[in-house]
Coordinates of C-alpha atoms in Angstrom, one line a residue:
Chain A
M1 CA 65.8 10.2 -8.5
L2 CA 67.5 8.2 -11.3
V3 CA 71.1 8.9 -12.1
L4 CA 70.1 9.8 -15.6
E5 CA 67.6 12.4 -14.4
K6 CA 70.2 13.8 -12.0
N7 CA 72.6 14.1 -14.9
N8 CA 70.0 16.0 -16.9
I9 CA 69.4 18.4 -14.1
T10 CA 73.1 19.0 -13.6
E11 CA 73.5 19.7 -17.3
E12 CA 70.5 22.0 -17.4
I13 CA 71.8 24.0 -14.4
E14 CA 75.3 24.3 -15.8
Q15 CA 73.7 25.8 -19.0
L16 CA 71.7 28.2 -16.9
V17 CA 74.7 29.3 -14.9
R18 CA 76.6 29.9 -18.2
K19 CA 73.6 32.0 -19.5
H20 CA 73.0 34.1 -16.4
G21 CA 76.5 34.1 -14.8
K22 CA 78.0 32.7 -11.7
S23 CA 77.4 35.6 -9.4
R24 CA 74.9 35.6 -6.5
S25 CA 72.7 38.0 -8.3
S26 CA 72.1 35.3 -11.0
L27 CA 70.3 33.2 -8.4
L28 CA 66.8 34.5 -8.9
P29 CA 66.9 34.3 -12.8
I30 CA 68.2 30.7 -12.5
L31 CA 65.5 29.7 -10.1
Q32 CA 62.9 31.3 -12.3
D33 CA 64.0 29.4 -15.3
V34 CA 64.0 26.1 -13.4
Q35 CA 60.6 26.9 -12.0
R36 CA 59.2 27.8 -15.4
K37 CA 60.4 24.5 -16.9
H38 CA 59.6 22.0 -14.1
K39 CA 56.9 24.0 -12.3
Y40 CA 58.9 23.5 -9.1
I41 CA 62.5 23.4 -8.0
P42 CA 63.6 19.9 -7.1
D43 CA 65.9 19.3 -4.1
F44 CA 68.7 18.1 -6.3
A45 CA 68.4 21.2 -8.5
Q46 CA 68.7 23.3 -5.4
Q47 CA 71.9 21.5 -4.4
E48 CA 73.4 21.8 -7.9
I49 CA 72.6 25.5 -8.0
A50 CA 74.2 26.0 -4.6
R51 CA 77.3 24.0 -5.7
L52 CA 77.7 25.9 -9.0
L53 CA 77.1 29.4 -7.5
D54 CA 79.3 28.5 -4.5
I55 CA 76.7 29.2 -1.8
H56 CA 75.2 27.0 0.8
P57 CA 72.1 25.0 -0.2
V58 CA 70.2 26.6 2.7
E59 CA 70.7 30.0 1.1
V60 CA 69.0 28.7 -2.1
Y61 CA 66.1 27.1 -0.1
S62 CA 65.7 30.3 1.9
V63 CA 65.3 32.4 -1.3
I64 CA 62.8 29.9 -2.8
S65 CA 60.7 29.9 0.3
F66 CA 60.5 33.7 0.3
Y67 CA 58.9 34.2 -3.1
A68 CA 55.3 33.2 -3.9
F69 CA 56.1 32.1 -7.4
L70 CA 58.9 29.7 -6.5
N71 CA 58.2 26.4 -4.8
T72 CA 59.9 23.2 -3.7
K73 CA 57.0 20.8 -4.1
P74 CA 55.8 19.5 -7.5
K75 CA 52.8 21.2 -8.9
G76 CA 50.5 20.6 -11.9
R77 CA 51.5 21.2 -15.5
N78 CA 49.6 24.5 -15.4
I79 CA 49.3 26.9 -12.5
V80 CA 46.0 28.8 -12.4
R81 CA 46.0 31.8 -10.1
L82 CA 42.9 33.8 -9.2
C83 CA 43.3 37.3 -7.9
K84 CA 41.7 37.7 -4.5
T85 CA 42.6 41.3 -3.7
I86 CA 40.0 44.0 -3.1
T87 CA 38.7 45.1 -6.5
C88 CA 38.6 41.6 -7.9
D89 CA 36.9 40.6 -4.7
L90 CA 34.3 43.4 -5.2
A91 CA 33.9 42.3 -8.8
G92 CA 32.8 38.9 -7.8
K93 CA 35.9 36.6 -7.6
D94 CA 34.0 34.4 -5.0
N95 CA 31.6 33.2 -7.6
V96 CA 34.4 32.5 -10.0
A97 CA 36.3 30.6 -7.3
K98 CA 33.3 28.5 -6.3
M99 CA 32.6 27.6 -9.9
I100 CA 36.2 26.6 -10.6
E101 CA 36.3 24.5 -7.5
R102 CA 33.1 22.7 -8.4
E103 CA 34.1 22.1 -11.9
L104 CA 37.6 20.8 -11.2
G105 CA 36.6 19.0 -8.0
I106 CA 39.5 20.5 -6.0
K107 CA 40.0 23.3 -3.6
F108 CA 42.4 26.2 -3.9
G109 CA 45.9 25.1 -3.1
E110 CA 45.3 21.6 -4.6
T111 CA 46.2 19.9 -7.9
T112 CA 43.9 17.9 -10.1
K113 CA 44.5 14.2 -10.1
D114 CA 45.6 14.2 -13.7
N115 CA 48.2 16.7 -12.7
R116 CA 46.8 19.2 -15.3
I117 CA 46.0 22.2 -13.1
T118 CA 47.2 23.5 -9.7
L119 CA 44.8 26.1 -8.3
E120 CA 46.0 29.0 -6.2
Y121 CA 45.0 32.4 -5.0
V122 CA 47.3 35.3 -5.8
N123 CA 47.5 38.9 -4.5
C124 CA 46.8 41.9 -6.8
L125 CA 47.6 41.2 -10.4
G126 CA 47.4 44.9 -11.4
M127 CA 44.2 44.3 -13.5
C128 CA 42.0 46.1 -11.0
D129 CA 40.1 48.0 -13.7
Q130 CA 39.1 44.7 -15.4
G131 CA 38.5 42.3 -12.6
P132 CA 38.1 39.5 -11.7
A133 CA 41.5 38.6 -13.1
L134 CA 42.9 35.1 -13.7
L135 CA 46.6 34.3 -14.3
V136 CA 47.2 31.0 -16.2
N137 CA 50.9 30.3 -16.1
E138 CA 52.1 33.8 -17.3
R139 CA 49.0 34.8 -19.3
V140 CA 46.4 37.1 -17.8
Y141 CA 42.7 36.9 -18.4
S142 CA 40.4 39.8 -17.4
K143 CA 36.7 40.3 -16.6
V144 CA 36.5 36.6 -15.9
T145 CA 33.0 35.3 -15.3
P146 CA 32.3 31.8 -13.9
E147 CA 31.4 30.7 -17.4
K148 CA 34.4 32.3 -19.0
A149 CA 36.7 30.8 -16.4
I150 CA 35.5 27.2 -17.2
K151 CA 36.0 27.9 -20.9
I152 CA 39.6 29.0 -20.2
L153 CA 40.3 26.0 -18.0
N154 CA 38.9 23.6 -20.6
E155 CA 41.4 24.9 -23.2
I156 CA 44.4 24.2 -21.0
K157 CA 46.2 21.1 -22.0
Chain B
M1 CA 47.5 52.4 -29.9
K2 CA 49.5 55.6 -29.5
N3 CA 48.3 58.8 -28.0
K4 CA 44.7 57.7 -27.7
R5 CA 44.9 58.7 -24.0
E6 CA 44.2 62.3 -23.0
G7 CA 46.6 64.3 -20.8
K8 CA 48.6 67.4 -20.8
V9 CA 51.7 66.1 -19.2
I10 CA 52.5 62.4 -19.1
F11 CA 50.2 61.6 -22.1
S12 CA 51.3 64.7 -24.1
P13 CA 53.0 64.1 -27.5
Y14 CA 56.5 62.5 -27.3
E15 CA 58.6 60.7 -29.8
R16 CA 61.1 58.0 -28.9
G17 CA 64.5 59.4 -28.3
D18 CA 63.5 63.1 -27.9
A19 CA 64.8 63.3 -24.3
V20 CA 68.0 61.3 -25.1
K21 CA 68.9 63.5 -28.1
K22 CA 68.3 66.6 -26.0
V23 CA 70.2 65.4 -23.0
V24 CA 73.4 64.5 -24.7
A25 CA 73.7 68.2 -25.8
I26 CA 73.5 69.6 -22.3
S27 CA 75.5 69.1 -19.1
R28 CA 74.6 67.0 -16.1
E29 CA 74.2 70.2 -14.1
D30 CA 71.6 71.4 -16.6
V31 CA 69.6 68.2 -16.2
L32 CA 69.6 68.6 -12.4
F33 CA 68.7 72.2 -12.8
E34 CA 65.6 71.4 -14.9
L35 CA 64.6 68.7 -12.4
R36 CA 64.9 71.2 -9.5
E37 CA 62.8 73.7 -11.5
S38 CA 60.2 71.0 -12.1
I39 CA 60.0 70.1 -8.4
L40 CA 59.2 66.6 -9.5
K41 CA 58.6 64.2 -6.6
G42 CA 58.8 60.5 -6.7
R43 CA 55.7 59.0 -8.2
G44 CA 55.8 55.7 -6.3
G45 CA 54.0 57.4 -3.4
A46 CA 56.8 58.4 -1.0
G47 CA 57.3 61.7 -2.8
F48 CA 61.1 62.1 -2.4
P49 CA 62.3 64.9 -4.7
T50 CA 63.9 63.4 -7.7
A51 CA 66.4 66.2 -8.2
T52 CA 67.7 65.6 -4.7
K53 CA 68.0 61.9 -5.2
W54 CA 69.9 62.2 -8.5
T55 CA 72.1 65.0 -7.1
L56 CA 73.2 62.7 -4.3
V57 CA 73.9 59.7 -6.6
S58 CA 75.8 61.9 -9.1
A59 CA 77.9 63.3 -6.3
A60 CA 78.8 59.9 -4.9
I61 CA 82.2 58.7 -5.9
S62 CA 82.3 55.2 -7.3
D63 CA 83.6 53.3 -10.3
E64 CA 80.2 51.9 -10.9
K65 CA 76.6 53.3 -10.5
F66 CA 73.2 51.9 -11.3
V67 CA 69.8 53.1 -12.4
V68 CA 67.0 51.0 -11.3
C69 CA 63.4 51.3 -12.5
N70 CA 60.9 50.0 -9.9
A71 CA 58.3 48.3 -12.0
D72 CA 57.2 46.1 -9.1
E73 CA 53.8 47.6 -9.1
G74 CA 52.1 45.6 -6.4
E75 CA 49.9 48.0 -4.5
P76 CA 46.3 46.8 -4.6
G77 CA 44.4 49.1 -7.0
T78 CA 47.5 50.3 -8.9
F79 CA 47.9 49.6 -12.6
K80 CA 49.2 52.8 -14.1
D81 CA 52.7 51.2 -14.7
R82 CA 51.0 48.5 -16.7
I83 CA 49.6 51.1 -19.1
L84 CA 53.0 52.9 -19.3
L85 CA 55.0 49.7 -19.9
L86 CA 52.6 48.5 -22.5
E87 CA 51.8 51.7 -24.3
Y88 CA 54.5 54.2 -23.5
P89 CA 57.8 52.3 -23.1
E90 CA 59.7 55.1 -24.8
L91 CA 59.0 57.5 -21.9
I92 CA 60.3 55.0 -19.3
F93 CA 63.4 53.8 -21.1
D94 CA 64.4 57.3 -22.3
G95 CA 64.0 58.6 -18.8
M96 CA 66.4 55.8 -17.6
V97 CA 68.9 56.8 -20.2
V98 CA 68.7 60.4 -19.0
A99 CA 69.2 59.1 -15.4
G100 CA 72.3 57.2 -16.6
Y101 CA 73.7 60.2 -18.2
T102 CA 73.0 62.4 -15.2
I103 CA 74.4 60.2 -12.5
G104 CA 77.1 58.6 -14.6
A105 CA 75.8 55.0 -14.7
K106 CA 76.5 52.5 -17.4
K107 CA 73.8 50.1 -16.5
G108 CA 70.1 50.3 -15.9
I109 CA 67.9 47.6 -14.6
V110 CA 64.1 47.3 -14.8
Y111 CA 62.7 45.2 -11.9
L112 CA 59.5 44.0 -13.5
R113 CA 57.0 42.2 -11.2
G114 CA 56.6 38.5 -11.9
E115 CA 52.9 39.0 -12.6
Y116 CA 53.8 41.1 -15.6
E117 CA 55.9 38.4 -17.2
Y118 CA 53.7 38.6 -20.3
M119 CA 55.1 42.0 -21.1
L120 CA 58.7 40.8 -21.1
K121 CA 58.9 39.9 -24.8
S122 CA 57.6 43.2 -26.1
L123 CA 59.8 45.2 -23.7
E124 CA 62.9 43.2 -24.7
D125 CA 62.0 43.8 -28.4
Y126 CA 61.6 47.5 -27.7
L127 CA 65.1 47.7 -26.1
G128 CA 66.4 45.9 -29.2
E129 CA 65.0 48.7 -31.4
M130 CA 66.5 51.3 -29.1
R131 CA 69.9 49.7 -29.5
K132 CA 69.5 49.8 -33.3
D133 CA 68.7 53.5 -33.1
N134 CA 71.8 54.1 -30.9
L135 CA 69.5 55.2 -28.0
L136 CA 71.2 52.5 -26.0
G137 CA 74.7 51.0 -26.2
E138 CA 77.9 52.8 -26.8
N139 CA 78.5 56.5 -27.6
I140 CA 74.7 57.1 -27.5
C141 CA 73.5 59.6 -30.0
G142 CA 77.1 60.4 -30.9
K143 CA 78.1 61.5 -27.4
I144 CA 81.6 60.0 -27.1
G145 CA 82.0 58.0 -23.9
F146 CA 78.3 57.9 -23.0
N147 CA 77.6 54.2 -22.7
F148 CA 74.4 52.9 -21.2
D149 CA 72.3 49.8 -21.5
I150 CA 69.2 48.4 -19.9
T151 CA 68.4 44.9 -18.7
I152 CA 65.1 43.6 -17.4
R153 CA 64.9 41.4 -14.3
L154 CA 61.7 39.7 -13.1
G155 CA 60.3 39.5 -9.7
S156 CA 58.7 36.4 -8.3
G157 CA 55.5 37.5 -6.6
A158 CA 56.5 39.5 -3.5
Y159 CA 54.8 42.7 -2.7
V160 CA 57.5 43.9 -0.3
C161 CA 60.0 44.0 -3.2
G162 CA 58.4 47.3 -4.2
E163 CA 60.3 48.8 -1.3
E164 CA 63.5 50.0 -2.7
T165 CA 66.0 48.3 -0.4
A166 CA 64.0 45.0 -0.6
L167 CA 64.1 45.4 -4.4
I168 CA 67.8 45.7 -4.3
E169 CA 68.2 42.7 -2.1
S170 CA 66.0 40.8 -4.6
L171 CA 68.2 41.9 -7.5
E172 CA 71.2 40.7 -5.6
G173 CA 69.7 37.2 -5.3
N174 CA 68.6 37.4 -1.7
R175 CA 65.3 37.2 0.1
G176 CA 63.4 40.5 -0.5
E177 CA 63.9 41.8 3.0
A178 CA 64.2 45.5 3.5
R179 CA 67.5 46.8 4.7
N180 CA 68.2 49.2 7.5
R181 CA 68.4 52.8 6.3
P182 CA 70.8 54.6 6.4
P183 CA 72.9 53.8 4.5
Y184 CA 70.6 54.8 1.6
P185 CA 70.8 53.3 -1.8
V186 CA 72.0 56.6 -3.2
N187 CA 75.4 55.7 -1.8
T188 CA 75.1 52.0 -0.9
G189 CA 72.7 50.4 -3.3
Y190 CA 72.9 47.5 -5.7
L191 CA 76.1 45.5 -5.1
G192 CA 77.0 48.2 -2.6
K193 CA 77.3 50.9 -5.3
P194 CA 75.4 54.2 -5.6
T195 CA 72.0 53.5 -7.1
T196 CA 69.0 55.5 -7.9
V197 CA 65.7 53.6 -7.7
N198 CA 62.8 55.4 -9.3
N199 CA 59.3 54.6 -10.1
V200 CA 58.2 53.9 -13.7
E201 CA 56.1 57.0 -13.8
T202 CA 59.0 59.2 -12.4
F203 CA 61.1 58.2 -15.4
A204 CA 58.2 59.0 -17.7
A205 CA 57.9 62.4 -16.2
V206 CA 61.6 63.0 -16.5
S207 CA 61.5 62.4 -20.3
H208 CA 58.9 65.1 -20.6
I209 CA 60.7 67.5 -18.3
I210 CA 63.9 67.2 -20.4
T211 CA 62.1 67.9 -23.7
K212 CA 59.7 70.6 -22.5
G213 CA 61.5 72.1 -19.5
G214 CA 61.2 72.1 -15.8
S215 CA 59.2 75.3 -15.6
W216 CA 56.7 73.9 -18.1
F217 CA 56.1 70.9 -15.8
A218 CA 55.8 73.1 -12.7
K219 CA 53.0 75.0 -14.3
F220 CA 50.7 72.1 -13.7
G221 CA 49.4 71.0 -10.3
T222 CA 49.8 72.8 -7.0
D223 CA 52.8 74.6 -5.4
K224 CA 53.9 71.5 -3.4
S225 CA 52.8 68.9 -5.9
T226 CA 53.8 69.9 -9.3
G227 CA 52.8 68.3 -12.6
A228 CA 50.1 65.8 -13.3
K229 CA 49.7 62.3 -11.9
L230 CA 48.4 59.1 -13.3
F231 CA 45.6 57.7 -11.2
S232 CA 44.5 54.1 -11.4
V233 CA 40.8 54.2 -10.7
S234 CA 39.0 51.0 -9.9
G235 CA 36.0 49.8 -7.9
D236 CA 32.4 51.0 -8.1
C237 CA 32.4 53.4 -11.0
E238 CA 31.3 53.4 -14.7
K239 CA 34.6 54.1 -16.2
P240 CA 37.5 52.5 -14.3
G241 CA 41.0 52.9 -15.8
V242 CA 44.0 55.2 -15.8
Y243 CA 43.5 58.9 -15.8
E244 CA 46.0 61.7 -16.0
L245 CA 44.9 64.5 -13.7
P246 CA 46.7 67.5 -12.3
W247 CA 47.6 67.3 -8.6
G248 CA 45.1 69.3 -6.5
T249 CA 42.1 67.6 -8.1
T250 CA 39.5 67.0 -5.4
I251 CA 38.1 63.6 -4.8
N252 CA 34.6 64.9 -5.7
E253 CA 36.0 66.0 -9.1
L254 CA 37.6 62.7 -9.7
L255 CA 34.4 60.8 -8.8
E256 CA 32.6 63.0 -11.3
I257 CA 35.0 62.2 -14.1
V258 CA 35.0 58.4 -13.6
G259 CA 31.2 58.3 -13.3
A260 CA 30.9 57.1 -9.7
K261 CA 27.5 57.1 -8.1
N262 CA 26.3 56.5 -4.5
T263 CA 29.9 56.6 -3.3
K264 CA 30.4 55.8 0.4
A265 CA 34.2 55.8 0.6
V266 CA 37.3 56.2 -1.4
Q267 CA 40.5 54.3 -0.6
V268 CA 43.4 56.6 -1.6
G269 CA 46.8 55.0 -1.9
G270 CA 45.8 51.3 -2.1
A271 CA 45.7 48.9 0.8
S272 CA 48.5 50.9 2.6
G273 CA 46.7 54.2 2.0
I274 CA 43.8 55.8 3.8
C275 CA 40.1 55.3 3.5
I276 CA 38.3 58.7 3.0
P277 CA 34.6 58.9 3.9
K278 CA 32.0 61.0 2.1
S279 CA 32.3 63.9 4.4
Q280 CA 35.9 64.5 3.3
F281 CA 35.4 64.2 -0.5
N282 CA 36.5 67.8 -0.9
R283 CA 40.0 66.9 0.0
K284 CA 42.7 67.4 -2.6
L285 CA 44.9 64.7 -4.1
G286 CA 48.5 65.8 -3.6
Y287 CA 51.5 65.2 -1.4
E288 CA 50.3 67.9 1.0
D289 CA 46.8 66.4 1.5
A290 CA 45.7 63.0 0.3
A291 CA 49.0 61.5 -0.9
T292 CA 49.0 58.5 -3.2
G293 CA 51.1 56.5 -5.6
G294 CA 48.0 56.6 -7.9
S295 CA 45.7 54.0 -6.5
I296 CA 42.1 55.1 -6.1
I297 CA 39.5 52.4 -5.1
I298 CA 35.9 53.5 -5.0
F299 CA 33.3 51.8 -2.7
N300 CA 29.6 52.5 -3.1
E301 CA 26.9 52.4 -0.4
S302 CA 26.3 48.6 -0.8
R303 CA 29.8 47.7 0.3
N304 CA 30.6 46.3 3.7
M305 CA 33.6 48.3 5.1
L306 CA 34.6 45.6 7.6
H307 CA 34.8 43.0 4.8
I308 CA 37.0 45.5 2.8
L309 CA 39.2 46.0 5.8
K310 CA 39.5 42.3 6.3
N311 CA 40.6 41.8 2.7
F312 CA 43.3 44.5 3.2
M313 CA 44.6 42.9 6.4
E314 CA 44.7 39.4 4.9
F315 CA 46.8 40.9 2.2
F316 CA 49.3 42.4 4.6
V317 CA 49.5 39.2 6.7
E318 CA 50.5 37.3 3.6
E319 CA 52.8 39.9 2.2
S320 CA 54.7 40.9 5.4
C321 CA 58.2 39.6 4.9
G322 CA 58.4 38.6 8.5
Q323 CA 61.8 39.9 9.5
C324 CA 60.7 42.5 12.0
T325 CA 58.3 41.8 14.8
P326 CA 55.9 44.8 14.7
C327 CA 54.9 43.9 11.2
R328 CA 55.0 40.1 11.4
I329 CA 53.0 39.8 14.6
G330 CA 51.1 43.2 14.4
N331 CA 49.3 42.5 11.2
V332 CA 48.1 39.1 12.4
K333 CA 46.8 40.7 15.6
L334 CA 44.9 43.4 13.7
L335 CA 43.4 40.7 11.5
E336 CA 42.3 38.8 14.6
G337 CA 40.7 41.9 15.9
I338 CA 38.7 42.2 12.7
E339 CA 37.5 38.6 13.0
M340 CA 36.5 39.3 16.6
I341 CA 34.3 42.2 15.4
E342 CA 32.8 39.9 12.8
N343 CA 32.0 37.2 15.3
N344 CA 30.8 39.8 17.9
N345 CA 33.2 38.8 20.6
Y346 CA 35.2 42.0 20.8
T347 CA 35.6 44.5 23.6
F348 CA 36.2 48.2 23.0
S349 CA 39.1 48.1 25.5
Y350 CA 40.8 45.4 23.4
L351 CA 40.2 47.3 20.2
N352 CA 41.7 50.4 21.7
H353 CA 44.8 48.3 22.5
L354 CA 44.9 47.3 18.9
K355 CA 44.7 50.9 17.8
E356 CA 47.7 51.6 20.0
L357 CA 49.4 48.6 18.4
G358 CA 48.7 50.0 15.0
K359 CA 50.3 53.3 16.0
T360 CA 53.3 51.4 17.4
M361 CA 53.6 49.5 14.1
Q362 CA 53.7 52.8 12.2
V363 CA 56.8 54.0 14.1
A364 CA 58.5 50.7 14.9
S365 CA 58.3 48.7 11.7
K366 CA 61.5 48.5 9.7
C367 CA 60.1 49.4 6.2
G368 CA 57.1 51.1 4.6
L369 CA 55.0 47.9 4.6
G370 CA 54.6 47.7 8.3
Q371 CA 54.6 51.4 8.7
S372 CA 51.6 51.8 6.5
S373 CA 49.7 48.6 6.9
P374 CA 47.8 49.9 10.0
N375 CA 46.5 52.9 8.0
A376 CA 43.5 51.1 6.7
F377 CA 42.7 49.6 10.1
L378 CA 42.9 52.9 11.9
S379 CA 41.1 55.0 9.3
I380 CA 38.3 52.5 8.6
L381 CA 37.5 51.8 12.2
E382 CA 37.5 55.5 12.9
N383 CA 35.6 56.8 9.9
F384 CA 33.0 54.0 9.7
K385 CA 32.5 53.2 13.4
D386 CA 28.7 53.8 13.0
E387 CA 28.4 51.2 10.3
I388 CA 30.7 48.7 12.0
F389 CA 29.6 49.0 15.7
N390 CA 26.2 50.6 15.8
N391 CA 24.3 48.6 13.3
G392 CA 22.1 46.5 15.6
G393 CA 24.8 44.0 16.0
N394 CA 24.9 43.4 12.2
N395 CA 28.5 44.7 12.0
G396 CA 27.8 46.2 8.6
K397 CA 26.5 43.0 7.1

C-alpha cells in the first residue's frame, strides 16, 4: 500500500473515531462505515482502528471475522446477496440463482472480472411473504424472478 | 399507509405520543401495575413476563440503566417487526420511552439487523420528529427531570445476535457470543449496567396497554397468553403476510384465514420452532401450547420434508457462533445425518444416536440457538417418518 493511501486511511479512521467515539462499543459502527465505503476492511485500516481505540488488532480481526457482513478481503463494487432460507427456497430461489450464475459467468462466492458484482448467499432477509428476495448493497428486491433478477443486475453500475 | 391493517389490539387506533403523555402523569408503580394486569409476555418467543423484567430493572440500583429494543429479527419466516418498524414506528418508540420512564433509564438503543439498513433513514427521521415534539430529549412532555433519547445501532448479519446477551456483546463492540446467565441483563447488561431487552412487538404492546389499560389487553387471548399476537405467515398459501390474531387461535383457523390448501405441515416458531403435522392442526397458538415468536411457515403436500429439514440445519450450521461445543459440533452432525438419509447410507441405530445428541444439545447448549436448533430435526423425523423412511427408498423425493 502506498504511503499516500495509508495516510488517507488514517485520516478517514480518525474522522470515524471522532464521529462514533473512542470507546470499545464504537468498534462495530466504525467497522460498518469502513465496510460500506471500501466494501472490505483492509489490514492497515484494522491496525489503525486498533491503535485509535487502544485495543489489540487481533480483537478487531476477531470481531470482523464473526459478522457475515464484514470482511477482510476485497470484494466487488456491489454486493448482491440472494436469500437462501426456507421460504425463498420454496418460492424458487434455485432458478434465480442458476440464471444469475449463468448470466454473470461466476458462481456464488465469486466476483465478476470487472469487479462490478460479488455474488453471495445470505440467510433470511425477513421478506418471507414476498420471496425470493435479493439484497443489492442495502436495497431489497422482492418477488424476484430469473428475468427480473437479470434486469436488476444490469442496472447496477 | 396508516391503519390499513386490521386488528383489535396492536393494529388498533393509536396516535404518536399517546402513551408518553399518559405515562408522565402517572407513577412508575402504576405503569408496573398496568403491565401486571395485562399479563403481557415477551413477544420475541421466550415469553418472559414483561412486568417482572421491568420490575427487576427498576429495582436495580445503578447510576445508569438502558432500554434496548431487539430489532434483530432473524428467525426464518419472521417479518412482523419489519411491518411495525416501517408502518408503526410510533408504537415502538413510545413504548421505549415508557420503558425509560419506568425503569429510570436515560438512554434507549434500537439494535436493528443489518439486513434492514434500508429502514435506517426513515427511522432516524422519525426520531427527529419525536424530538421536535418533545417526546424525546429533556423534560419530556413537561415532566421535569425525565430525560430520554433513542439511538439506532446496526447489526452486521448475525442471527445469534437476536439472543439478548449476544446482542449486548455486539452493542459493546464484541463478537456476538452469548454470555453465561446468570447474571442476567436486568442487573448486568449493556456496559455492565441494568438493562431491559425487549422485542419490537413487546414495546408496541406496551404503548397500547398504557393508553387503554392492562385489563383491556388481558380481555383478549387466553388465560395464560393474553392479548393478540402478530403472526408472520409465509409459504404455501394464497395470502402470506402479517396477521394480528388473538392467542388461542388454532392452526386450522389460521390456515383458513390465509387461504392455505392441501397443507401437509406447519412450521411454528421458525427454524428453531417445531413442525406440526396435519393430525395436530387443532392445536392452539399460545405460550401454553404451540409457542411462537410469530413465524408460521406453511408447507403443502408437494413439499419434501427432508429437503426442508436440510435447509433448516444448513441455516444453523452457518449461524452457530461456535463458542460452545454442543451447538458447534452438534448441528454439523445432525446435518450429516440428514445427508446420510438423502444418500441412503444411514442406519436407524445411528439416527437414534443423533436423536439422543439432539436432546443433549437442548440441555447442554449455552444459549437459545443450540437449545432450539434440534427441534426441527427431532419433530420432522418423528412426525414425517413415513414420508422420509418408508417411501420405497425415495426418501420423500
